[in-house]
Tab-separated table of C-alpha atoms in Angstrom:
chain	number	residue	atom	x	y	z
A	1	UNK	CA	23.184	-42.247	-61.176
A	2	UNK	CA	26.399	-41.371	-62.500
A	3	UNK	CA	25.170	-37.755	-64.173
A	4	UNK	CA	23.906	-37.048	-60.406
A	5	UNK	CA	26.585	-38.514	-58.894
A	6	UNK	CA	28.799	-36.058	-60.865
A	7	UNK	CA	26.216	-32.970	-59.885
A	8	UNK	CA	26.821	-33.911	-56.340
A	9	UNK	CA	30.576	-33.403	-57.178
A	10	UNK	CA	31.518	-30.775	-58.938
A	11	UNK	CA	28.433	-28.546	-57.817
A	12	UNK	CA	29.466	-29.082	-53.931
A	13	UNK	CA	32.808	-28.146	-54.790
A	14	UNK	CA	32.401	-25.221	-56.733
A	15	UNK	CA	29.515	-23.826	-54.016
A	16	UNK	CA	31.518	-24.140	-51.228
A	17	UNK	CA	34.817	-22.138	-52.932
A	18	UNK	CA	32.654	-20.125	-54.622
A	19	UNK	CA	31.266	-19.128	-50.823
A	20	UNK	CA	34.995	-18.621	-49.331
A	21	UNK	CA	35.597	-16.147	-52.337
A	22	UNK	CA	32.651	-14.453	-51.471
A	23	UNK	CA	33.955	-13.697	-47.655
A	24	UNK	CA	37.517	-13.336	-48.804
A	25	UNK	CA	37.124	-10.591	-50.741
A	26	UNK	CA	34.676	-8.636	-48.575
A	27	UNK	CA	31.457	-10.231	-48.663
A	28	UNK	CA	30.099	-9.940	-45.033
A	29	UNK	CA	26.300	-10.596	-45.402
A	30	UNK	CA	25.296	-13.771	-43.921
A	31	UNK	CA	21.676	-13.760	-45.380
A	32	UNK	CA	22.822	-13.024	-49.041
A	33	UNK	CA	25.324	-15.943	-48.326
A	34	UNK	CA	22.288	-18.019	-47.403
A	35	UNK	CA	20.035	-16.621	-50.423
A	36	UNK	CA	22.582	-17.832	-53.272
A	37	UNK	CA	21.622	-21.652	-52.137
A	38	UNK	CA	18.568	-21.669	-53.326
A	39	UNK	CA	17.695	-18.699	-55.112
A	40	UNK	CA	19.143	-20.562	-58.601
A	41	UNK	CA	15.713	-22.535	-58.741
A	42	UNK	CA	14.158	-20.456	-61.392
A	43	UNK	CA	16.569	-21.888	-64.071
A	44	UNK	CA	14.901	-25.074	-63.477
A	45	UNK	CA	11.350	-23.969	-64.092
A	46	UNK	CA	11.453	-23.741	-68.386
A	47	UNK	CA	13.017	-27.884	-68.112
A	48	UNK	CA	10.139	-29.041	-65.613
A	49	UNK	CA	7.653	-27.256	-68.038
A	50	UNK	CA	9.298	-29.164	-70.760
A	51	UNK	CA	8.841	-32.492	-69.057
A	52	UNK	CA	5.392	-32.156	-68.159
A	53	UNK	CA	4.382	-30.654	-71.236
A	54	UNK	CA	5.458	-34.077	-72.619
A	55	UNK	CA	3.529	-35.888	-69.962
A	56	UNK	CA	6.551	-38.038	-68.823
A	57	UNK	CA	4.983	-37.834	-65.288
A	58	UNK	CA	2.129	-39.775	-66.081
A	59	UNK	CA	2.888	-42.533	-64.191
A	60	UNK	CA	3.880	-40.407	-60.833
A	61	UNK	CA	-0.164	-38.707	-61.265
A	62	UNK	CA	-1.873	-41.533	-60.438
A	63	UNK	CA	-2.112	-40.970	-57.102
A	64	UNK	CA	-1.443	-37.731	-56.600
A	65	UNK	CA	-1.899	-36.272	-52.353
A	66	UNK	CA	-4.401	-33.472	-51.809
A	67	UNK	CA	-2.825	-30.360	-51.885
A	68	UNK	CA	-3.031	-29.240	-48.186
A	69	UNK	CA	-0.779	-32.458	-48.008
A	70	UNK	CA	1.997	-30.739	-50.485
A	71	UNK	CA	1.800	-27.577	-49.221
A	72	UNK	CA	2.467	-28.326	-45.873
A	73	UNK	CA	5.519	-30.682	-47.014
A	74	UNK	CA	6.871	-28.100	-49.186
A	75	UNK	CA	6.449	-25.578	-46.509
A	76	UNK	CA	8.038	-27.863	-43.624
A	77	UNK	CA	11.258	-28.407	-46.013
A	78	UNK	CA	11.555	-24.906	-47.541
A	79	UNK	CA	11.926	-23.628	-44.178
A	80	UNK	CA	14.396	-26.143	-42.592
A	81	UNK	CA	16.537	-25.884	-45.532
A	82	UNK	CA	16.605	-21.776	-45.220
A	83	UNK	CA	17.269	-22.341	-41.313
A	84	UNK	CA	20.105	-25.122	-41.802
A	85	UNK	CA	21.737	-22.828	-45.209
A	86	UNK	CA	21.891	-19.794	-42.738
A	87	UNK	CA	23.781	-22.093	-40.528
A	88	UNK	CA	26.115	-23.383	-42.820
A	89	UNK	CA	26.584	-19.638	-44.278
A	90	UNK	CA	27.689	-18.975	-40.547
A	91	UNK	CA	30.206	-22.428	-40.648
A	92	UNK	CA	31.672	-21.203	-43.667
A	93	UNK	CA	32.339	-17.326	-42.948
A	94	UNK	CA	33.823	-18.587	-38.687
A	95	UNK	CA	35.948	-21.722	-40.342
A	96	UNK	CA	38.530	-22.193	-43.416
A	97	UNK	CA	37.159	-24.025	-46.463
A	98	UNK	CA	39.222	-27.289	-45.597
A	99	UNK	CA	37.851	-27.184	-42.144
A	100	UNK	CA	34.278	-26.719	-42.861
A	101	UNK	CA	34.311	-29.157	-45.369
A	102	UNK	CA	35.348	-32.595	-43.378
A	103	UNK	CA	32.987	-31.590	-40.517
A	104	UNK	CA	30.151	-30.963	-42.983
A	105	UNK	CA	30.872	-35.193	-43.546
A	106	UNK	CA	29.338	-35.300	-39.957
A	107	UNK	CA	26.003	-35.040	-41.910
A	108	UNK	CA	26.398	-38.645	-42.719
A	109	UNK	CA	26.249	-39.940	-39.035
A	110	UNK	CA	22.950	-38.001	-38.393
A	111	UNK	CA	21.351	-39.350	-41.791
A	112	UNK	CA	21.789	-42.810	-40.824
A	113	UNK	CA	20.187	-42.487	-37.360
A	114	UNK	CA	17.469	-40.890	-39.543
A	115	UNK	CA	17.055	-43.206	-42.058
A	116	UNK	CA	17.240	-45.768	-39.107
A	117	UNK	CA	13.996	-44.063	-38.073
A	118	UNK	CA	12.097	-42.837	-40.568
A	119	UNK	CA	13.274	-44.768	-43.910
A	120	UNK	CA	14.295	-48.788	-42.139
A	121	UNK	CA	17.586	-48.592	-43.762
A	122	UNK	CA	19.531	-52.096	-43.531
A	123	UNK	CA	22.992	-51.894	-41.601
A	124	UNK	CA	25.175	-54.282	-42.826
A	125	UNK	CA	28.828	-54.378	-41.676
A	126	UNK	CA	30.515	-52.680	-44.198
A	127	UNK	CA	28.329	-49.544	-44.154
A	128	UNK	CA	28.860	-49.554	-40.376
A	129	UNK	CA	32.431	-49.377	-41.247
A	130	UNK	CA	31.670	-46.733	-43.729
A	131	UNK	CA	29.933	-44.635	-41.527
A	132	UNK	CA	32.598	-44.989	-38.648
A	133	UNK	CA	35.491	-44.145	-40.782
A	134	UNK	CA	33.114	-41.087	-42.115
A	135	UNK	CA	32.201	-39.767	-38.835
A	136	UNK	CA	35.934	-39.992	-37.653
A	137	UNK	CA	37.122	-38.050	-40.946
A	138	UNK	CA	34.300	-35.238	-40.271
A	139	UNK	CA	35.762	-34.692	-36.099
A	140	UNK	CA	39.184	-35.271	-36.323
A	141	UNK	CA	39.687	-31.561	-37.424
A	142	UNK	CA	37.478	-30.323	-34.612
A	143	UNK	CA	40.139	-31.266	-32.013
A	144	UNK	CA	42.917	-29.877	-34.455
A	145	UNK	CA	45.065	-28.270	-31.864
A	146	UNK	CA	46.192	-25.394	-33.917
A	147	UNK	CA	42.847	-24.639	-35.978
A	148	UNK	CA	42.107	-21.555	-34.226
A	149	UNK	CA	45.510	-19.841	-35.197
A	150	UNK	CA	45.160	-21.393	-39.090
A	151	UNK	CA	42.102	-19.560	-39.467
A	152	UNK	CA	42.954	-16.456	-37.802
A	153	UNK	CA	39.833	-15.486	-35.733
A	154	UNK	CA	38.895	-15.624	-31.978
A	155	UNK	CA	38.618	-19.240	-30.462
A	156	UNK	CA	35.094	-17.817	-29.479
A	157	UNK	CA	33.982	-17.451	-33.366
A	158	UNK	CA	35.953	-20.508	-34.241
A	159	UNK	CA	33.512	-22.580	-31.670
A	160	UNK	CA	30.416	-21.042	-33.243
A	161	UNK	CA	31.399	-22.188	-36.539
A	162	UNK	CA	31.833	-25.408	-35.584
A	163	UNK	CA	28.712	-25.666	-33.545
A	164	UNK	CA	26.500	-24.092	-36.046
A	165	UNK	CA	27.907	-26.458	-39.354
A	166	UNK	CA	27.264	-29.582	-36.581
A	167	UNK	CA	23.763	-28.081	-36.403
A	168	UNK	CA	23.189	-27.449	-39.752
A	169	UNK	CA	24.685	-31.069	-40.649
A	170	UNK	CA	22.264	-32.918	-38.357
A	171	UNK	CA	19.151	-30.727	-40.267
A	172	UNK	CA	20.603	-31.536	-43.681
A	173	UNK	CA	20.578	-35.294	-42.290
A	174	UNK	CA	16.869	-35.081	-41.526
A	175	UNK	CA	15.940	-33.650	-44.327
A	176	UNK	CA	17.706	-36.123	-46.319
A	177	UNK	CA	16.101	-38.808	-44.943
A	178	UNK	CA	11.913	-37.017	-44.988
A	179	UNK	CA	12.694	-36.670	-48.749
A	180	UNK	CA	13.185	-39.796	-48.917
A	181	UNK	CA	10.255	-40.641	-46.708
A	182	UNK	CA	8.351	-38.020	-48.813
A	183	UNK	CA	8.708	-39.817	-52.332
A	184	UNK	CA	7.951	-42.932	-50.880
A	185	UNK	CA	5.127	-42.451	-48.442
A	186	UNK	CA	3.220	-39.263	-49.943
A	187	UNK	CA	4.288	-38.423	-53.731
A	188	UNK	CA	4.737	-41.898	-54.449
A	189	UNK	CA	5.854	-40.842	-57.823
A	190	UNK	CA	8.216	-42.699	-60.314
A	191	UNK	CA	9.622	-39.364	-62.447
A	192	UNK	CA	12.265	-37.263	-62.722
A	193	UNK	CA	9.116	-34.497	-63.060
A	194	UNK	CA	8.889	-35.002	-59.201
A	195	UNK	CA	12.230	-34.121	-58.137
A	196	UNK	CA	12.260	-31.018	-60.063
A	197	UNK	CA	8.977	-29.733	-58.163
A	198	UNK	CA	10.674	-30.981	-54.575
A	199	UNK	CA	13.644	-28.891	-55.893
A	200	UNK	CA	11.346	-25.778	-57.049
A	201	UNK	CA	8.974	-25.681	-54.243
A	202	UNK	CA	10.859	-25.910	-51.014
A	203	UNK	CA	13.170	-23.569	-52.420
A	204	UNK	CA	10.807	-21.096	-53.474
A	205	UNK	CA	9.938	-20.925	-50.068
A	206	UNK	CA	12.932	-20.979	-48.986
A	207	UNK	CA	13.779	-18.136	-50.893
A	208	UNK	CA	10.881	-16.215	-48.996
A	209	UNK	CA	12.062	-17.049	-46.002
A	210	UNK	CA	15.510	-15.512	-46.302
A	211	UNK	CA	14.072	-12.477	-47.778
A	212	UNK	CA	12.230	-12.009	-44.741
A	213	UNK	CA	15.188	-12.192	-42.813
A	214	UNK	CA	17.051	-10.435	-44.666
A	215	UNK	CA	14.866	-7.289	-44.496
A	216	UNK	CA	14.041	-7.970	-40.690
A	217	UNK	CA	17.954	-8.018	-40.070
A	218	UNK	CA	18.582	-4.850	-42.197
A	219	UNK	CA	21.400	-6.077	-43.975
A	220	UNK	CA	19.926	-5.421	-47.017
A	221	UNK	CA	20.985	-1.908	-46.364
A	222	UNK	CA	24.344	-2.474	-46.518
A	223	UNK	CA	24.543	-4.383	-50.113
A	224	UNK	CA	25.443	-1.373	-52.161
A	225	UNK	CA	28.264	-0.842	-49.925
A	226	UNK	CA	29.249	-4.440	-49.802
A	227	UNK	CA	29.498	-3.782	-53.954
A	228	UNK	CA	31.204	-0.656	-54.240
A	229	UNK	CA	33.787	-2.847	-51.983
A	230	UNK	CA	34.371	-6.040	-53.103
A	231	UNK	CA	37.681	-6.431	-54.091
A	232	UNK	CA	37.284	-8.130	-57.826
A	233	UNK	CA	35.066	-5.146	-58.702
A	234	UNK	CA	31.199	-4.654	-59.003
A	235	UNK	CA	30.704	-6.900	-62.218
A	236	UNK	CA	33.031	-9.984	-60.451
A	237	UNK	CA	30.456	-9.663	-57.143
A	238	UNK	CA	27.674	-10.049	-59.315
A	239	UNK	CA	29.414	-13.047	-61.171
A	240	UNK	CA	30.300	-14.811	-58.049
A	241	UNK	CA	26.874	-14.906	-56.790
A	242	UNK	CA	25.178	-15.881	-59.801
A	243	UNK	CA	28.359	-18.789	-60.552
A	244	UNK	CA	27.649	-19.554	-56.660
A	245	UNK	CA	23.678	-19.897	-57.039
A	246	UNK	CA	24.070	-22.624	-60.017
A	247	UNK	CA	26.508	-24.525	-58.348
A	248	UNK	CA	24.196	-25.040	-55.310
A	249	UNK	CA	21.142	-25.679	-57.799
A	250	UNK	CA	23.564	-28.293	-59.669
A	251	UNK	CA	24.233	-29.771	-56.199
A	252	UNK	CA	20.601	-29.904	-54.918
A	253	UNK	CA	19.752	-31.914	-58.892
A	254	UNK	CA	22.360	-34.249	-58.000
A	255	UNK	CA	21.265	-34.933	-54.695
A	256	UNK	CA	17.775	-35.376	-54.532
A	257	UNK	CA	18.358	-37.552	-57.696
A	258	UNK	CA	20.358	-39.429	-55.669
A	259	UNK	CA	17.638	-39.995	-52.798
A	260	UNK	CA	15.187	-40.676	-55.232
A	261	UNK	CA	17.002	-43.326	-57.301
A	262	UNK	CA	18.594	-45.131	-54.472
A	263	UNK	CA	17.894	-43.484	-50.493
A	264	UNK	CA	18.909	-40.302	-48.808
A	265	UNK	CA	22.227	-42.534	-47.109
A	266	UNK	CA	23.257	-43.463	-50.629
A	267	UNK	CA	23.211	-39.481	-51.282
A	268	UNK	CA	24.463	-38.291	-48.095
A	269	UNK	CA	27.374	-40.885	-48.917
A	270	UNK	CA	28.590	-39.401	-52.158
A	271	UNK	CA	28.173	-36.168	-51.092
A	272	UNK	CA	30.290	-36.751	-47.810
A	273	UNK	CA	32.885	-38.689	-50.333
A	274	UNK	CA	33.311	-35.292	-52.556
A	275	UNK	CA	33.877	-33.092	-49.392
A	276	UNK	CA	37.543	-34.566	-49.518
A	277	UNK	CA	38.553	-32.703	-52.898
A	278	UNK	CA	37.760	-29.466	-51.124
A	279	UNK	CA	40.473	-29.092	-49.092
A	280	UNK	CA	42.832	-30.167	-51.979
A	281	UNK	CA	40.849	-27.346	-53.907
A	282	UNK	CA	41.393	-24.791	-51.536
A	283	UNK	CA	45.439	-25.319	-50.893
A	284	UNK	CA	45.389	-24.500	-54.336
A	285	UNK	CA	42.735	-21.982	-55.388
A	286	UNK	CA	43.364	-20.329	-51.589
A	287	UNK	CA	46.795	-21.728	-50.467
A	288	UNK	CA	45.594	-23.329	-47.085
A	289	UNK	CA	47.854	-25.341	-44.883
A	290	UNK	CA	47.167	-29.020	-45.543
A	291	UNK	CA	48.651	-30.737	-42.444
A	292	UNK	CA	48.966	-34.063	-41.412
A	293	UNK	CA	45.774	-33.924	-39.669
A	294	UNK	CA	43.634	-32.804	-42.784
A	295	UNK	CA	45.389	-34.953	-44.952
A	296	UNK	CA	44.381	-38.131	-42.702
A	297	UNK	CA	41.366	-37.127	-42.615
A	298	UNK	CA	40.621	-36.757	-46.580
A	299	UNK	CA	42.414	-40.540	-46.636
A	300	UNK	CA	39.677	-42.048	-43.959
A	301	UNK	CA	36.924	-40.252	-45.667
A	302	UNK	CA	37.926	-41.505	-48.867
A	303	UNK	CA	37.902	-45.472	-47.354
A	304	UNK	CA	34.673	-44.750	-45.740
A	305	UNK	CA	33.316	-43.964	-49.476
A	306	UNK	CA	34.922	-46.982	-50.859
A	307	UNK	CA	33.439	-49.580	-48.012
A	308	UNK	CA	29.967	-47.885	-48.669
A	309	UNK	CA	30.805	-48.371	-52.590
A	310	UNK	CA	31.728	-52.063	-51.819
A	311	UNK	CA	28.370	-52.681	-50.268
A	312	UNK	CA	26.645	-51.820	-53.044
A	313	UNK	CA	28.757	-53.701	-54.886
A	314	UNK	CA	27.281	-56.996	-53.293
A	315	UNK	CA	24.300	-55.589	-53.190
A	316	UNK	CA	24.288	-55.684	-57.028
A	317	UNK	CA	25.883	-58.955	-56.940
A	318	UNK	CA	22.885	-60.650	-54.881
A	319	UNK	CA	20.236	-58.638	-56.916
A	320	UNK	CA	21.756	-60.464	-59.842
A	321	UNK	CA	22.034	-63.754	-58.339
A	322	UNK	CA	18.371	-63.755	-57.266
A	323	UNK	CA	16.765	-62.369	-60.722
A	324	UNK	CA	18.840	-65.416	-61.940
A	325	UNK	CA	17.519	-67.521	-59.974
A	326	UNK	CA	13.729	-66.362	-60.579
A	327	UNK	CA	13.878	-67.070	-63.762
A	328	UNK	CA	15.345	-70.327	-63.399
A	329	UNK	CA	12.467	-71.589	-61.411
A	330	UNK	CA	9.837	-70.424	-64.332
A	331	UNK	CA	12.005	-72.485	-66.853
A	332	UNK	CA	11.058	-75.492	-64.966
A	333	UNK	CA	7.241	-76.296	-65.534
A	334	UNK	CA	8.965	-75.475	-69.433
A	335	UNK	CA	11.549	-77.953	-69.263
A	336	UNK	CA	8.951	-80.457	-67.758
A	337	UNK	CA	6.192	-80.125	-70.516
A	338	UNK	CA	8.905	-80.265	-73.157
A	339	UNK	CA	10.090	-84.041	-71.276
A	340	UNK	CA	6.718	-84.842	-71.164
């Protein structure tokens, strides 16, 4: 949990600066923008071979779905993620990176109405309180009075960015939670095998997906432009999308992990908690105003993190307290025959 919980980190961070550089210096093309999330899946392919060559998923095979079954899963989620990604890519191009970030935390809310639904997640008091606190950190920037002149683009394209990363938050939060539903309802696997194929496959598709768009929408036409003018050079465009691909493909390992060890709330959780070091990130990689606002914000979203961390805390606690108290009970027909 930590390893993923670290993936969710650093790969979040690094994608979503990675994805400001890109429009800073003169990337324009919202479907390449949206094809660098998921198009890193191919580096995973030569570990998942490794892993099954070793039959570690034996356990996960039992009872394995028919494959209409996966294919229509891995269909269903390959295409949601390539319609929420192009949303986000339009978030993150309309809003700055501080911005974008803290509303993305709105994900959170929708996830737990979803896992509500779909998953019958537990509220208890403090992840109410988490959850809250979260949801206030995400909004508080969308009635910033002066983000419209910070950012330096029409109020017009300033709603759209927020509307479309809202959007593309509540998909993210249902998809969160069908994975979930997904592992435990129809792959019923127990292996770290499986979350490499959920990673693979819906991404594969994905992939397809944006291609298509991408060629419908012409854009591709204007890539060797976009090239010739980046402003790091040819080789640094290049760099940035490949550095920008692995990050998102670090993120997505982290994740699912996440929603596959614990739930998809759990996830969503720690990846809302890591949106705070964005901002911080990007008054110093991009030198963006960090106002009172944005700096109450990061504090709330950091005490929603550590209620939700709390909660698990007694969670742990009570697991611990009832395993002791299992075994206690099968001592006692011992203790009696050794009276006897």
């Amino acid at each position: 949990m930590a390893i993923y919980t670290l993936f969710v980190f650093s790969g979040q961070s690094a994608a979503i600066l990675l994805g400001r550089l890109y429009y800073n210096k003169g990337g324009k093309n919202l479907w390449m923008a949206t094809l660098v999330q998921f198009i890193g899946f191919p580096i995973l392919i030569p570990y998942h071979c490794i892993l099954s060559s070793k039959k570690i998923a034996l356990n996960g095979n039992v009872n394995q779905p028919d494959a209409s079954a996966l294919a229509f899963m891995y269909l269903s989620f390959g295409v949601l993620l390539a319609a929420d990604s192009f949303l986000y890519s339009i978030g993150l191009l309309y809003l700055p990176v501080s911005t974008f970030s803290l509303i993305c935390a709105s994900q959170l809310a929708f996830n737990a109405f979803f896992s509500f639904c779909l998953n019958a997640q537990k509220f208890t008091p403090c992840i109410v309180n988490s959850l809250v606190i979260l949801t206030i950190s995400s909004t508080l920037l969308v009635f910033h009075p002066n983000s419209v002149n910070l950012t330096g683009i029409s109020k017009e394209k300033y709603t759209v960015g927020v509307i479309c990363t809202v959007g593309a938050s509540a998909g993210y939060g249902l998809m969160f939670s069908l994975t979930q539903f997904s592992f435990e309802k129809v792959l019923k696997s127990q292996t770290f095998v499986t979350v490499l194929e959920m990673i693979i496959y819906e991404s594969l598709v994905a992939t397809c997906a944006t291609l298509v768009g991408l060629f419908i929408s012409e854009e591709w036409q204007g890539l060797k432009r976009e090239m010739e003018e980046f402003e790091l050079g040819r080789s640094s465009y290049f760099l940035t999308l490949i550095c920008t691909a692995t990050a998102w493909q670090t993120f997505n390992i982290g994740a699912i992990g996440l929603i596959f060890e614990v739930s998809s709330l759990f996830s969503n959780v720690i990846s809302a908690s890591g949106l705070p070091l964005v901002p911080v990130l990007a008054v110093i990689f991009f030198k963006e105003n960090m106002d009172g606002i944005k700096v109450i914000a990061t504090v709330l979203a950091l005490w929603g993190f550590a209620s939700y961390l709390y909660q698990h805390y007694l969670d742990d606690l009570e697991s611990k307290a009832e395993i002791k108290h299992v075994k206690e009970i099968s001592m006692i027909p011992l203790l009696k025959e050794d009276n006897f």
